[in-house]
Amino acid sequence: MEDLALAVTALRKRFLAPAVDGLDLTVRAGELYALLGPNGAGKTTTLRMVAGLAAPDSGSIRVFGRDVLADPIGAKRLIAWLPDEPLLYDKLSPEEYLAFVAGLWAVPAEIAAARAETLIADLGLEAQRRVRCETLSRGQKQKVALAGALIHDPRLLILDEPLTGLDAAAARQVKDLLLARVAAGGTVILTTHILEVAERLASRIGIIRAGRLIAEGTLDELRAGGDASLETLFLALASAA
Amino acid sequence: MSAGLPLATNAPLPARARPRQAAGWPAPGSTAWLIAHELRLVWREGSRAGRALRIGALLFLLLLPVGGGIALAWQWRDVTVLPPGTIGLLAAGWYGLLVLLLSAASMHVLRVFHDRGDLDLLLAAPLPPERVLAAKAVAVQIAVGTPMLAISLPFVLASMFFGHVGWIGITLMIAIGAALASAAAFVIAGGLFRRWGARRARMIIQVASGVFGVSLGVAGQSASFAPAWFRGTLDWLRQPPLPPFDWPAEAALGAPVPLLAFALLAWGATRASAREAADQMGAGSAADSLSLARPARFGGSPARVLLDKELRLLARDPELLATVLLQMAYMIPAFGLIFAGGASPGRLAAAVVLFAGLLAASLGWITICGEDAPDLVAAAPLPAVTVYRVKLAAACLPPLALLVVPIAGIALLSPVAALVAAVLAPVAALCGALQQGWAAKPQPRRAFYRRQRGSLLLALSEYALSGALSTAAVLLVAGSPWAGVPFGVAALVLAIAWMTRLR
């Protein structure tokens, strides 16, 4: 089971209508998995349930073999969740925010400080490290939130639209960081509407529609021998009845 | 390009898609239209309640000035010679009103020009910038002056009906006061914005408003706890001020020359403020970088880290604390009620309990409902119950820390009263914070300033809960067997909050 970073089985969640409808999904350890789907397909709801932020109506979720529902605290220690909207504390500086998040995950202070230094440097946040987050731009906030997600060295990193609001240079920094993370053995699951990102970064791609997985595989597997772009494939799959 | 979407067409819109242009409604882009737009935003920013509820609440609130105003005008209908001291009191009242309007106008200026962030949109529209700015300036004046006009108008109209035609000056002087206060606010708020940036400017204005509101409340209640000072001040205010400082009073009573002078002053000030607004457009603000020289350190257990975060965020947000202070100022009449029969150890204990409950309720809203990063905290490996307890503790600790010295002071007067305060203050604080956790909706922290407008029922039950425990404190110190009744009321309020809690 340890080679599976995530195993989702028969997952269901209903709000007014079914948001996730019997979803089965597996993500192997050490891969970058892109979950794609049209708006309202159930991507964010699925990932929120994986991160322990929402309770499923039924089904099971295992993260590195741990049952998220039976042992949420144990599972959360392994996960980092980055929502699409970077919600930070206005009155804390990035440096303080990282120290706070590290404290929540009980990372020893010296280790946290060293990791914070690296992340701040990697994400180009040196100039902003001691200013209050309320003064940062959307892209800078996004980078601080990403650093917060990485400060406790999660085994599974879940990102919802991580490149929203970033300029080209910042997006490149984030992409490099994610690839480095995967190269170092980490597992990343992300949702994105930028299909080029999925095409270039993802080891495997899952396409979800109406709460169900309708296609999954590497880009080549999805093409099934053809040479269609991911955009063409996605639009065909997402709009199919 | 999408094939199905025509980008530009001269074809007329279908009838259903055409915006309705009611007869007499200002033409789009006109000054009146822009003012109406601004006022609609002011109206909607004021409350999250539905339109019908807002109109209903407004009509209900107008009942008092209508009824009271007509009754007062009836009582004064035969007055031909005003009682001595009227001029002095009227003048003092107008100057006080001016300060009140100034603080309100300053907040409006910041909100309308800097917070809303719609200036770029409006100025990018093919409209003269002067028109956009003038509409905003007029909207500030109307928003600031309307509440006072609504309160005074029934009395003024009824008085005019009974023959005091000159008293229309009261209404005019309120309108003039609103115009002058708005003009001054453009200069003051604009200057603070340029010097300190929007956030600090707002904080300075809020703190000043809070201090002024509290001072006004304390002065109003001073008849209860400092009657000699109150009488002395009233006598001093009754003395007519030297000309021209008595002109506001003369104008309010209909004297034409002072009225005309003030009208001209208001017109000039409004023109000058419009120029100031135009200058503000070009000038940038001071950087709001708020660099932290000494960053905070977080250590210990995750629960301790979370508690540190809560307390640090509270301490670092003077704007929020000023709002808390302002909301506490609304409770000064309740404190006045406690001390209506004079100060005693039991009443002091009651005041301490009331303070603890109300302050913890405010802080409870901030820490529990106003979590700015709910996903982060929920995703952290901490049991939800621990998070909740930490947030309750963060809400209760500041009021209890503030009350250590007052309780020690009460102990010198009466150990029993101090014991009652020491036991009931934490209870009131915990109950107040719990009530918020159960009943208030999660919202961004910046929504705090309108929390009591969001749910009138919650605000009333908050006062009922702390008021009941405060009453219980008085009765307990007095050794009354009736102390159980307010405890029962408090328990009932809490039970209702728990049963109707948001899940």
XYZ file of C-alpha atoms in Angstrom:
744
model
C 0.000 0.000 0.000
C 2.939 2.342 0.688
C 3.617 2.750 -3.025
C 0.195 4.347 -3.290
C 0.177 7.927 -2.099
C -3.569 8.180 -2.461
C -6.287 5.601 -2.845
C -9.827 6.906 -3.160
C -12.583 4.327 -3.416
C -16.264 4.812 -4.257
C -16.163 8.355 -2.905
C -19.444 10.214 -2.824
C -20.387 13.693 -1.717
C -23.657 15.398 -2.354
C -24.574 19.021 -1.827
C -27.742 20.002 -3.650
C -26.716 17.643 -6.435
C -24.017 14.960 -6.400
C -20.632 16.719 -6.443
C -18.562 13.556 -6.280
C -20.322 10.463 -7.494
C -18.607 7.159 -6.787
C -15.099 8.320 -7.601
C -12.218 5.839 -7.693
C -8.779 7.358 -7.928
C -5.239 6.234 -7.198
C -2.068 8.270 -7.198
C 1.279 6.539 -6.947
C 3.992 7.778 -4.629
C 6.474 10.020 -6.369
C 4.297 11.141 -9.217
C 2.805 14.458 -10.198
C -0.833 13.854 -10.897
C -2.966 16.479 -12.615
C -6.689 16.328 -11.995
C -8.539 18.106 -14.751
C -12.177 18.792 -15.331
C -14.626 21.502 -16.259
C -15.924 23.930 -13.636
C -18.118 22.172 -11.113
C -16.777 18.720 -12.019
C -15.957 17.900 -8.389
C -12.172 18.395 -8.420
C -11.944 20.766 -5.477
C -14.549 18.867 -3.455
C -12.583 15.659 -3.972
C -9.315 17.214 -2.918
C -10.894 18.927 0.095
C -12.126 15.540 1.255
C -8.667 14.067 0.774
C -7.187 16.891 2.849
C -9.699 16.231 5.620
C -11.530 19.514 5.129
C -14.844 17.982 4.166
C -16.443 14.719 5.156
C -17.564 12.371 2.384
C -21.053 10.896 2.423
C -19.539 7.498 1.698
C -16.420 5.857 0.346
C -12.895 5.623 1.631
C -9.743 7.702 1.341
C -6.297 6.388 2.171
C -3.159 8.493 2.170
C -0.007 6.376 2.251
C -2.116 3.597 3.714
C -3.682 5.754 6.435
C -7.427 6.010 6.504
C -8.218 9.724 6.382
C -11.616 9.187 7.974
C -10.442 6.905 10.794
C -7.178 8.714 11.524
C -7.533 12.276 10.264
C -4.737 13.681 12.424
C -2.271 11.023 11.292
C -3.212 11.606 7.667
C -2.987 15.373 7.960
C 0.603 15.085 9.144
C 1.450 13.712 5.704
C -0.530 16.187 3.636
C -0.305 19.819 2.663
C -3.296 21.543 1.110
C -3.022 24.708 -0.903
C -6.352 26.252 -1.877
C -6.751 28.317 -5.021
C -7.279 31.478 -2.987
C -4.197 32.110 -0.825
C -5.649 32.809 2.599
C -2.944 34.250 4.803
C -2.933 36.283 7.971
C -2.741 39.939 7.048
C -0.926 40.930 10.198
C 1.831 38.314 9.991
C 4.895 38.575 7.793
C 5.772 35.696 5.425
C 8.555 34.671 7.781
C 6.145 34.585 10.711
C 3.517 32.796 8.676
C 5.989 30.049 7.828
C 7.039 29.767 11.493
C 3.376 29.526 12.461
C 2.569 26.790 9.947
C 5.700 24.883 10.969
C 4.537 25.144 14.574
C 1.128 23.717 13.704
C 2.819 20.691 12.156
C 5.219 20.498 15.134
C 8.337 20.984 13.017
C 11.330 21.738 15.291
C 12.188 25.434 15.188
C 15.733 25.038 13.794
C 14.575 22.796 10.979
C 11.670 25.121 10.250
C 13.972 28.147 10.134
C 16.355 26.418 7.715
C 13.509 25.310 5.456
C 11.989 28.776 5.559
C 15.298 30.262 4.411
C 15.444 27.875 1.474
C 11.831 28.389 0.467
C 12.054 32.167 0.747
C 15.136 32.128 -1.455
C 13.711 29.620 -3.958
C 10.498 31.605 -4.352
C 12.197 34.991 -4.486
C 10.534 36.354 -1.368
C 13.598 37.833 0.321
C 12.433 41.420 -0.045
C 9.026 40.624 1.402
C 10.018 38.289 4.199
C 9.403 40.820 6.961
C 6.558 42.898 5.629
C 2.999 42.146 6.598
C 1.132 39.874 4.237
C -1.621 42.461 3.830
C 0.714 44.482 1.652
C 1.705 41.658 -0.698
C 0.457 41.240 -4.244
C -1.759 38.309 -5.215
C 1.195 36.464 -6.737
C 3.399 37.067 -3.700
C 0.652 35.796 -1.428
C 0.337 32.715 -3.585
C 4.039 32.075 -3.211
C 3.917 32.540 0.558
C 1.009 30.103 0.753
C 2.977 27.593 -1.317
C 5.975 28.003 0.964
C 3.634 27.377 3.890
C 2.449 24.189 2.261
C 6.026 22.985 1.863
C 7.459 24.080 5.212
C 6.511 20.844 6.959
C 7.854 18.710 4.119
C 4.596 16.909 3.317
C 4.698 13.559 1.577
C 1.585 14.456 -0.379
C 1.165 17.983 -1.673
C -2.309 18.889 -2.908
C -2.647 22.097 -4.869
C -5.818 23.636 -6.212
C -5.018 25.907 -9.141
C -1.532 26.759 -7.847
C -0.578 29.031 -10.737
C -3.551 31.365 -10.589
C -2.425 34.972 -10.319
C 1.251 34.293 -10.895
C 3.267 36.079 -13.537
C 5.344 34.081 -16.005
C 8.509 34.209 -13.920
C 6.736 33.265 -10.714
C 4.850 30.488 -12.471
C 8.173 29.150 -13.706
C 9.575 29.239 -10.152
C 6.587 27.318 -8.847
C 6.726 24.754 -11.636
C 10.434 24.190 -11.014
C 9.759 23.800 -7.319
C 7.067 21.205 -7.939
C 9.255 19.245 -10.337
C 12.112 19.320 -7.840
C 9.736 18.065 -5.214
C 8.701 15.118 -7.343
C 12.307 14.417 -8.306
C 13.087 14.200 -4.596
C 10.408 11.541 -4.139
C 7.478 13.726 -3.135
C 3.978 13.287 -4.496
C 2.004 16.169 -5.942
C -1.633 16.318 -6.960
C -2.826 19.475 -8.619
C -5.841 20.804 -10.369
C -5.401 23.334 -13.108
C -7.262 24.965 -15.906
C -3.981 25.657 -17.687
C -3.733 22.503 -19.750
C -0.203 23.314 -20.854
C 0.875 22.939 -17.219
C -0.665 19.502 -16.960
C 0.780 18.548 -20.323
C 4.314 19.535 -19.354
C 4.449 18.632 -15.672
C 2.159 15.725 -14.978
C 3.283 12.120 -14.868
C -0.349 11.119 -15.157
C -3.542 12.982 -15.839
C -7.040 12.268 -14.605
C -10.091 13.861 -16.156
C -13.155 14.155 -13.995
C -16.667 15.088 -15.015
C -19.814 15.188 -12.897
C -17.923 13.700 -9.979
C -16.632 10.668 -11.873
C -13.283 9.841 -13.373
C -13.844 9.554 -17.105
C -10.265 9.163 -18.313
C -6.857 8.612 -16.767
C -3.329 7.894 -17.855
C -0.155 9.426 -19.169
C -0.504 11.915 -21.977
C 0.464 9.228 -24.470
C -2.062 6.806 -23.031
C -4.787 9.442 -23.271
C -3.822 10.136 -26.876
C -4.099 6.411 -27.547
C -1.529 6.504 -30.310
C -2.777 9.712 -31.871
C -1.147 13.117 -31.701
C -4.002 15.210 -30.415
C -3.154 17.936 -27.952
C -4.339 17.651 -24.388
C -6.665 20.564 -25.051
C -8.367 18.688 -27.874
C -8.606 15.538 -25.802
C -9.889 17.394 -22.785
C -12.549 19.283 -24.680
C -13.700 16.110 -26.391
C -13.891 14.165 -23.131
C -15.330 16.943 -21.021
C -18.106 17.728 -23.447
C -18.995 14.129 -24.300
C -22.442 13.111 -23.103
C -12.516 33.936 -31.388
C -15.725 32.274 -30.439
C -17.971 31.861 -33.423
C -21.188 32.231 -31.515
C -20.473 35.532 -29.802
C -20.869 38.692 -31.845
C -18.405 41.216 -30.442
C -20.049 44.371 -31.639
C -23.333 45.048 -33.254
C -25.610 47.963 -33.873
C -28.663 45.785 -33.835
C -31.163 46.778 -31.128
C -31.325 44.595 -28.059
C -34.326 42.382 -27.672
C -36.970 44.003 -25.492
C -36.295 41.702 -22.545
C -32.568 42.490 -22.507
C -33.022 46.254 -22.682
C -32.381 48.029 -19.373
C -35.453 49.701 -17.993
C -35.291 53.479 -18.052
C -38.033 54.701 -15.791
C -39.489 58.120 -16.485
C -37.729 60.707 -14.362
C -34.857 58.363 -13.534
C -31.513 60.100 -14.137
C -29.807 59.364 -17.422
C -26.876 56.934 -17.192
C -23.618 58.780 -16.686
C -25.242 61.941 -15.365
C -24.211 63.397 -12.019
C -27.527 62.366 -10.467
C -27.101 58.851 -11.826
C -23.595 58.643 -10.358
C -24.832 59.940 -7.001
C -27.620 57.369 -7.030
C -25.038 54.688 -7.791
C -22.840 55.822 -4.905
C -25.765 55.959 -2.499
C -26.873 52.493 -3.526
C -23.398 51.197 -2.664
C -23.407 53.038 0.669
C -26.822 51.574 1.427
C -25.696 48.070 0.564
C -22.391 48.351 2.414
C -24.311 49.261 5.535
C -26.024 45.941 5.953
C -26.027 42.396 4.700
C -29.700 41.998 5.456
C -32.252 41.732 2.674
C -33.911 44.777 1.167
C -37.280 44.246 2.836
C -35.648 43.684 6.213
C -33.523 46.807 5.842
C -36.466 48.959 4.869
C -38.508 47.471 7.715
C -35.735 48.159 10.231
C -35.367 51.699 8.909
C -39.086 52.390 9.200
C -39.083 50.957 12.707
C -36.114 53.137 13.674
C -37.906 56.174 12.249
C -40.925 55.611 14.474
C -39.088 56.979 17.494
C -38.010 60.342 16.031
C -41.397 60.745 14.345
C -43.351 60.071 17.520
C -40.868 61.824 19.799
C -40.369 64.741 17.427
C -44.073 65.469 17.055
C -44.622 65.159 20.803
C -41.756 67.520 21.525
C -42.952 70.028 18.941
C -46.435 69.883 20.492
C -44.929 70.555 23.913
C -43.047 73.579 22.572
C -45.835 74.889 20.355
C -46.657 77.898 22.555
C -43.076 78.820 23.430
C -42.378 82.330 22.316
C -39.361 83.077 24.481
C -36.771 80.323 24.632
C -35.491 79.355 28.084
C -32.147 80.863 29.124
C -29.211 78.775 28.084
C -30.825 77.549 24.870
C -28.364 79.388 22.645
C -25.380 77.992 24.554
C -26.689 74.438 24.517
C -27.675 74.638 20.856
C -24.247 75.962 19.883
C -22.480 73.284 21.954
C -24.740 70.641 20.451
C -23.921 71.765 16.919
C -20.160 71.750 17.561
C -20.464 68.274 19.101
C -22.495 67.155 16.107
C -19.825 68.523 13.814
C -17.164 66.333 15.463
C -19.490 63.329 15.259
C -20.153 63.981 11.583
C -16.456 64.529 10.955
C -15.519 61.084 12.247
C -18.297 59.478 10.200
C -17.340 61.461 7.108
C -13.675 60.522 7.437
C -14.554 56.831 7.357
C -16.838 57.394 4.386
C -14.101 59.241 2.513
C -11.670 56.359 3.014
C -14.304 53.827 2.047
C -15.575 55.679 -0.995
C -12.213 56.769 -2.368
C -9.787 54.086 -1.294
C -11.434 50.890 -0.031
C -13.987 50.318 -2.713
C -11.424 50.343 -5.458
C -13.890 51.439 -8.116
C -12.194 54.732 -8.963
C -10.209 53.162 -11.787
C -13.371 51.774 -13.309
C -15.261 55.061 -13.005
C -12.400 57.186 -14.234
C -11.818 54.838 -17.153
C -15.399 55.448 -18.249
C -16.008 58.173 -20.831
C -17.228 60.626 -18.184
C -15.692 63.892 -16.981
C -13.563 63.047 -13.899
C -14.920 66.128 -12.099
C -18.394 64.653 -12.353
C -17.279 61.339 -10.888
C -15.521 63.037 -7.995
C -18.349 65.465 -7.342
C -20.792 62.561 -7.203
C -18.607 60.803 -4.662
C -18.299 63.973 -2.586
C -22.064 64.542 -2.596
C -22.644 60.906 -1.722
C -20.407 61.298 1.325
C -22.350 64.388 2.397
C -25.691 62.646 1.993
C -24.546 59.481 3.730
C -23.183 61.484 6.644
C -26.058 63.913 7.023
C -29.068 61.693 6.360
C -29.295 59.899 9.734
C -29.246 63.179 11.673
C -31.671 64.799 9.252
C -34.027 61.848 9.582
C -33.923 62.145 13.345
C -34.509 65.904 13.443
C -36.871 66.425 10.529
C -40.120 65.242 12.190
C -39.561 67.677 15.061
C -38.667 70.519 12.709
C -41.619 69.959 10.370
C -44.052 69.645 13.256
C -42.623 72.797 14.862
C -43.016 74.675 11.580
C -46.597 73.473 11.445
C -47.119 74.930 14.935
C -45.699 78.292 13.841
C -41.964 78.083 14.489
C -41.103 78.496 10.820
C -37.575 79.705 11.550
C -36.679 76.381 13.120
C -36.161 75.017 9.630
C -32.707 76.388 10.400
C -32.093 73.262 12.513
C -32.417 71.070 9.439
C -30.370 73.442 7.339
C -27.617 73.629 9.957
C -27.447 69.825 10.092
C -27.105 69.739 6.309
C -24.491 72.482 6.482
C -22.712 70.580 9.252
C -22.652 67.479 7.043
C -21.192 69.486 4.167
C -18.551 71.102 6.374
C -17.648 67.821 8.060
C -17.359 66.088 4.693
C -15.160 68.860 3.360
C -12.941 68.700 6.425
C -12.851 64.906 6.124
C -11.497 65.168 2.578
C -8.634 67.258 3.884
C -7.980 65.239 7.053
C -8.543 61.729 5.698
C -6.787 62.640 2.455
C -3.801 63.985 4.363
C -3.628 60.925 6.613
C -3.934 58.687 3.559
C -1.072 60.426 1.795
C 1.099 60.543 4.904
C 0.400 57.120 6.374
C -1.331 54.998 3.759
C -4.909 53.758 3.740
C -4.617 51.209 6.533
C -2.976 53.444 9.100
C -5.210 56.356 8.133
C -8.242 54.178 8.765
C -6.807 53.015 12.044
C -6.098 56.563 13.243
C -9.605 57.673 12.306
C -11.177 54.647 13.947
C -9.204 55.080 17.148
C -10.111 58.771 17.249
C -13.762 57.923 16.574
C -13.679 55.235 19.244
C -12.189 57.570 21.831
C -14.670 60.306 20.895
C -17.596 57.860 21.037
C -16.527 56.532 24.420
C -15.993 60.080 25.741
C -19.415 61.099 24.526
C -20.983 58.028 26.107
C -19.167 58.558 29.401
C -20.132 62.247 29.418
C -23.734 61.301 28.755
C -23.748 58.855 31.647
C -21.792 61.090 34.015
C -25.066 62.315 35.536
C -25.220 58.874 37.195
C -21.730 58.554 38.628
C -20.457 62.177 38.731
C -23.589 64.321 39.137
C -21.731 67.396 40.397
C -19.387 67.432 37.385
C -22.320 66.870 35.048
C -24.303 69.795 36.516
C -21.248 72.067 36.427
C -20.546 71.238 32.780
C -24.176 71.782 31.855
C -24.174 75.180 33.554
C -21.011 76.127 31.687
C -22.492 75.060 28.367
C -25.637 77.080 29.023
C -23.653 80.308 28.957
C -24.015 81.844 25.503
C -20.710 81.796 23.611
C -19.221 84.990 22.263
C -20.148 85.996 18.698
C -19.547 84.564 16.151
C -19.321 81.267 18.032
C -23.015 81.554 18.850
C -23.907 81.835 15.162
C -24.647 78.122 14.720
C -27.360 78.424 17.367
C -28.698 81.650 15.883
C -28.752 80.064 12.449
C -30.521 76.972 13.755
C -33.273 79.202 15.106
C -33.662 80.860 11.723
C -31.530 84.028 11.925
C -30.936 84.787 8.226
C -27.461 86.359 8.328
C -25.724 83.549 10.250
C -27.624 81.002 8.169
C -26.494 82.619 4.946
C -22.925 82.894 6.227
C -22.830 79.197 7.078
C -24.431 78.264 3.772
C -21.718 80.212 1.933
C -19.052 78.630 4.115
C -20.396 75.153 3.326
C -20.538 75.925 -0.393
C -16.949 77.175 -0.388
C -15.770 74.229 1.652
C -17.491 71.796 -0.697
C -15.811 73.419 -3.708
C -12.458 73.278 -1.946
C -13.002 69.656 -0.989
C -13.755 68.755 -4.595
C -10.399 70.264 -5.548
C -8.797 68.310 -2.719
C -10.396 65.147 -4.070
C -8.979 65.914 -7.497
C -5.531 66.378 -5.946
C -5.881 63.066 -4.148
C -6.335 61.359 -7.485
C -2.902 62.359 -8.604
C -1.132 61.857 -5.316
C -0.107 58.409 -4.256
C -0.374 57.157 -0.720
C 2.382 56.410 1.694
C 3.529 52.843 1.245
C 1.647 50.471 3.471
C 4.638 48.205 3.756
C 4.404 47.831 7.547
C 7.795 46.230 7.830
C 8.326 44.225 10.986
C 11.635 44.915 12.654
C 11.286 42.110 15.173
C 9.473 39.113 13.782
C 7.481 36.957 16.127
C 8.641 33.471 17.024
C 6.231 30.599 17.351
C 7.212 27.678 19.540
C 5.892 24.966 21.801
C 3.044 22.591 21.087
C 0.796 23.154 18.064
C -1.960 24.327 20.432
C 0.410 26.849 21.979
C 1.455 28.000 18.528
C -2.180 28.541 17.616
C -2.869 30.467 20.834
C 0.181 32.655 20.231
C -1.042 33.345 16.729
C -4.495 34.376 17.924
C -3.172 36.726 20.601
C -0.550 38.187 18.281
C -3.089 38.883 15.557
C -5.332 40.623 18.075
C -2.484 42.730 19.378
C -1.375 43.671 15.878
C -4.719 44.914 14.726
C -5.406 48.261 16.390
C -8.069 48.953 13.783
C -9.963 45.898 14.926
C -9.428 46.767 18.576
C -10.677 50.302 17.932
C -13.829 48.785 16.446
C -14.192 46.583 19.525
C -13.791 49.707 21.656
C -16.426 51.489 19.607
C -18.840 48.594 19.947
C -18.197 48.537 23.699
C -19.008 52.261 23.735
C -22.551 51.398 22.692
C -22.848 49.567 26.008
C -22.059 52.618 28.103
C -25.774 53.202 28.786
C -25.908 49.704 30.264
C -22.997 50.537 32.541
C -24.787 53.776 33.393
C -27.810 51.692 34.334
C -25.698 49.579 36.675
C -24.430 52.678 38.467
C -27.738 54.565 38.361
C -28.179 54.136 42.116
C -24.540 54.969 42.886
C -21.405 52.845 43.014
C -21.188 49.885 45.395
C -18.981 46.757 45.452
C -21.865 44.668 44.102
C -22.428 47.061 41.209
C -18.705 47.158 40.495
C -18.703 43.351 40.347
C -21.663 43.502 37.967
C -19.828 45.960 35.725
C -16.775 43.684 35.683
C -18.918 40.683 34.693
C -20.713 42.655 31.973
C -17.408 43.917 30.590
C -15.883 40.415 30.555
C -18.894 38.926 28.785
C -19.203 41.585 26.118
C -15.512 41.883 25.367
C -15.065 38.107 25.186
C -18.067 37.913 22.844
C -16.416 40.419 20.498
C -13.082 38.636 20.693
C -14.831 35.281 20.333
C -16.286 36.434 17.058
C -12.838 37.492 15.907
C -10.972 34.344 16.936
C -13.614 31.706 16.189
C -15.672 33.117 13.327
C -13.095 35.490 11.869
C -10.408 32.919 11.061
C -8.683 34.240 7.964
C -7.090 30.941 6.977
C -9.729 28.351 7.892
C -8.415 25.761 5.464
C -4.935 25.964 6.912
C -6.131 25.455 10.468
C -8.533 22.699 9.428
C -5.811 20.938 7.475
C -3.374 21.069 10.396
C -2.870 17.872 12.408
C -4.767 19.204 15.397
C -8.070 17.825 16.673
C -10.920 20.214 15.906
C -11.864 20.317 19.579
C -8.356 21.519 20.482
C -8.574 24.268 17.884
C -11.946 25.326 19.290
C -10.688 25.362 22.878
C -7.626 27.369 21.943
C -9.773 29.928 20.187
C -12.096 30.168 23.184
C -9.084 30.695 25.412
C -7.775 33.413 23.099
C -11.120 35.192 23.373
C -11.320 34.929 27.159
C -7.739 35.667 28.185
C -7.520 39.379 27.213
C -10.643 40.523 29.121
C -9.672 38.465 32.140
C -6.154 39.892 32.109
C -7.601 43.400 31.905
C -9.884 42.710 34.861
C -7.263 41.450 37.326
C -6.550 44.941 38.652
C -10.222 46.058 38.917
C -11.092 42.834 40.754
C -8.175 43.406 43.114
C -9.534 46.915 43.688
C -12.991 45.525 44.461
C -11.377 43.107 46.928
C -10.202 46.067 48.968
C -13.830 47.215 49.269
C -15.529 43.845 49.597
C -13.883 40.408 49.382
C -17.278 38.829 48.689
C -17.913 41.100 45.697
C -14.389 40.393 44.419
C -14.970 36.644 44.780
C -18.245 36.898 42.866
C -16.540 38.959 40.151
C -13.575 36.573 40.006
C -15.884 33.599 39.489
C -18.535 35.139 37.259
C -16.232 37.160 34.986
C -14.593 34.024 33.504
C -18.019 32.392 33.279
C -19.426 35.399 31.419
C -16.374 35.520 29.162
C -16.628 31.840 28.309
C -20.380 32.026 27.738
C -19.995 35.103 25.528
C -17.313 33.452 23.403
C -19.205 30.140 23.216
C -22.331 31.928 22.069
C -20.415 33.477 19.175
C -18.888 30.142 18.252
C -22.309 28.537 18.097
C -24.358 31.273 16.516
C -22.164 33.469 14.328
C -21.306 32.596 10.739
C -17.653 32.229 9.732
C -16.573 35.366 7.917
C -13.361 37.167 7.075
C -12.007 39.106 10.034
C -12.493 42.422 8.272
C -16.270 41.843 8.440
C -16.112 42.380 12.204
C -17.159 46.015 12.057
C -20.613 45.053 10.874
C -21.082 41.891 12.919
C -23.830 43.295 15.125
C -25.690 44.582 12.109
C -25.499 41.117 10.564
C -27.736 39.542 13.176
C -29.847 41.705 15.434
C -31.044 38.617 17.289
C -27.515 37.513 18.085
C -26.575 41.014 19.243
C -29.612 41.164 21.537
C -29.021 37.700 22.956
C -25.375 38.642 23.547
C -26.491 41.587 25.683
C -29.142 39.451 27.381
C -26.582 36.810 28.329
C -23.993 39.179 29.764
C -26.695 41.351 31.304
C -28.239 38.354 33.071
C -24.903 37.244 34.513
C -24.190 40.828 35.546
C -27.546 41.018 37.334
C -26.780 37.703 38.988
C -23.530 39.201 40.296
C -25.345 42.116 41.965
C -27.904 39.787 43.513
C -25.278 37.300 44.674
C -23.275 40.015 46.419
C -26.478 41.251 48.029
C -27.184 37.664 49.153
C -30.517 37.664 47.370
C -32.224 34.324 46.778
C -33.437 35.747 43.447
C -29.941 35.361 41.987
C -31.073 32.054 40.504
C -33.463 33.824 38.135
C -30.839 35.664 36.043
C -28.735 32.495 36.047
C -31.755 30.740 34.591
C -32.125 33.443 31.933
C -28.451 33.103 31.016
C -28.764 29.323 30.815
C -31.838 29.684 28.613
C -30.069 32.088 26.232
C -27.105 29.725 25.996
C -29.366 26.729 25.475
C -31.149 28.499 22.624
C -27.792 29.421 21.074
C -26.668 25.792 21.322
C -29.881 24.360 19.924
C -29.863 26.751 16.992
C -26.101 26.527 16.437
C -24.704 26.503 12.935
C -23.375 23.117 11.910
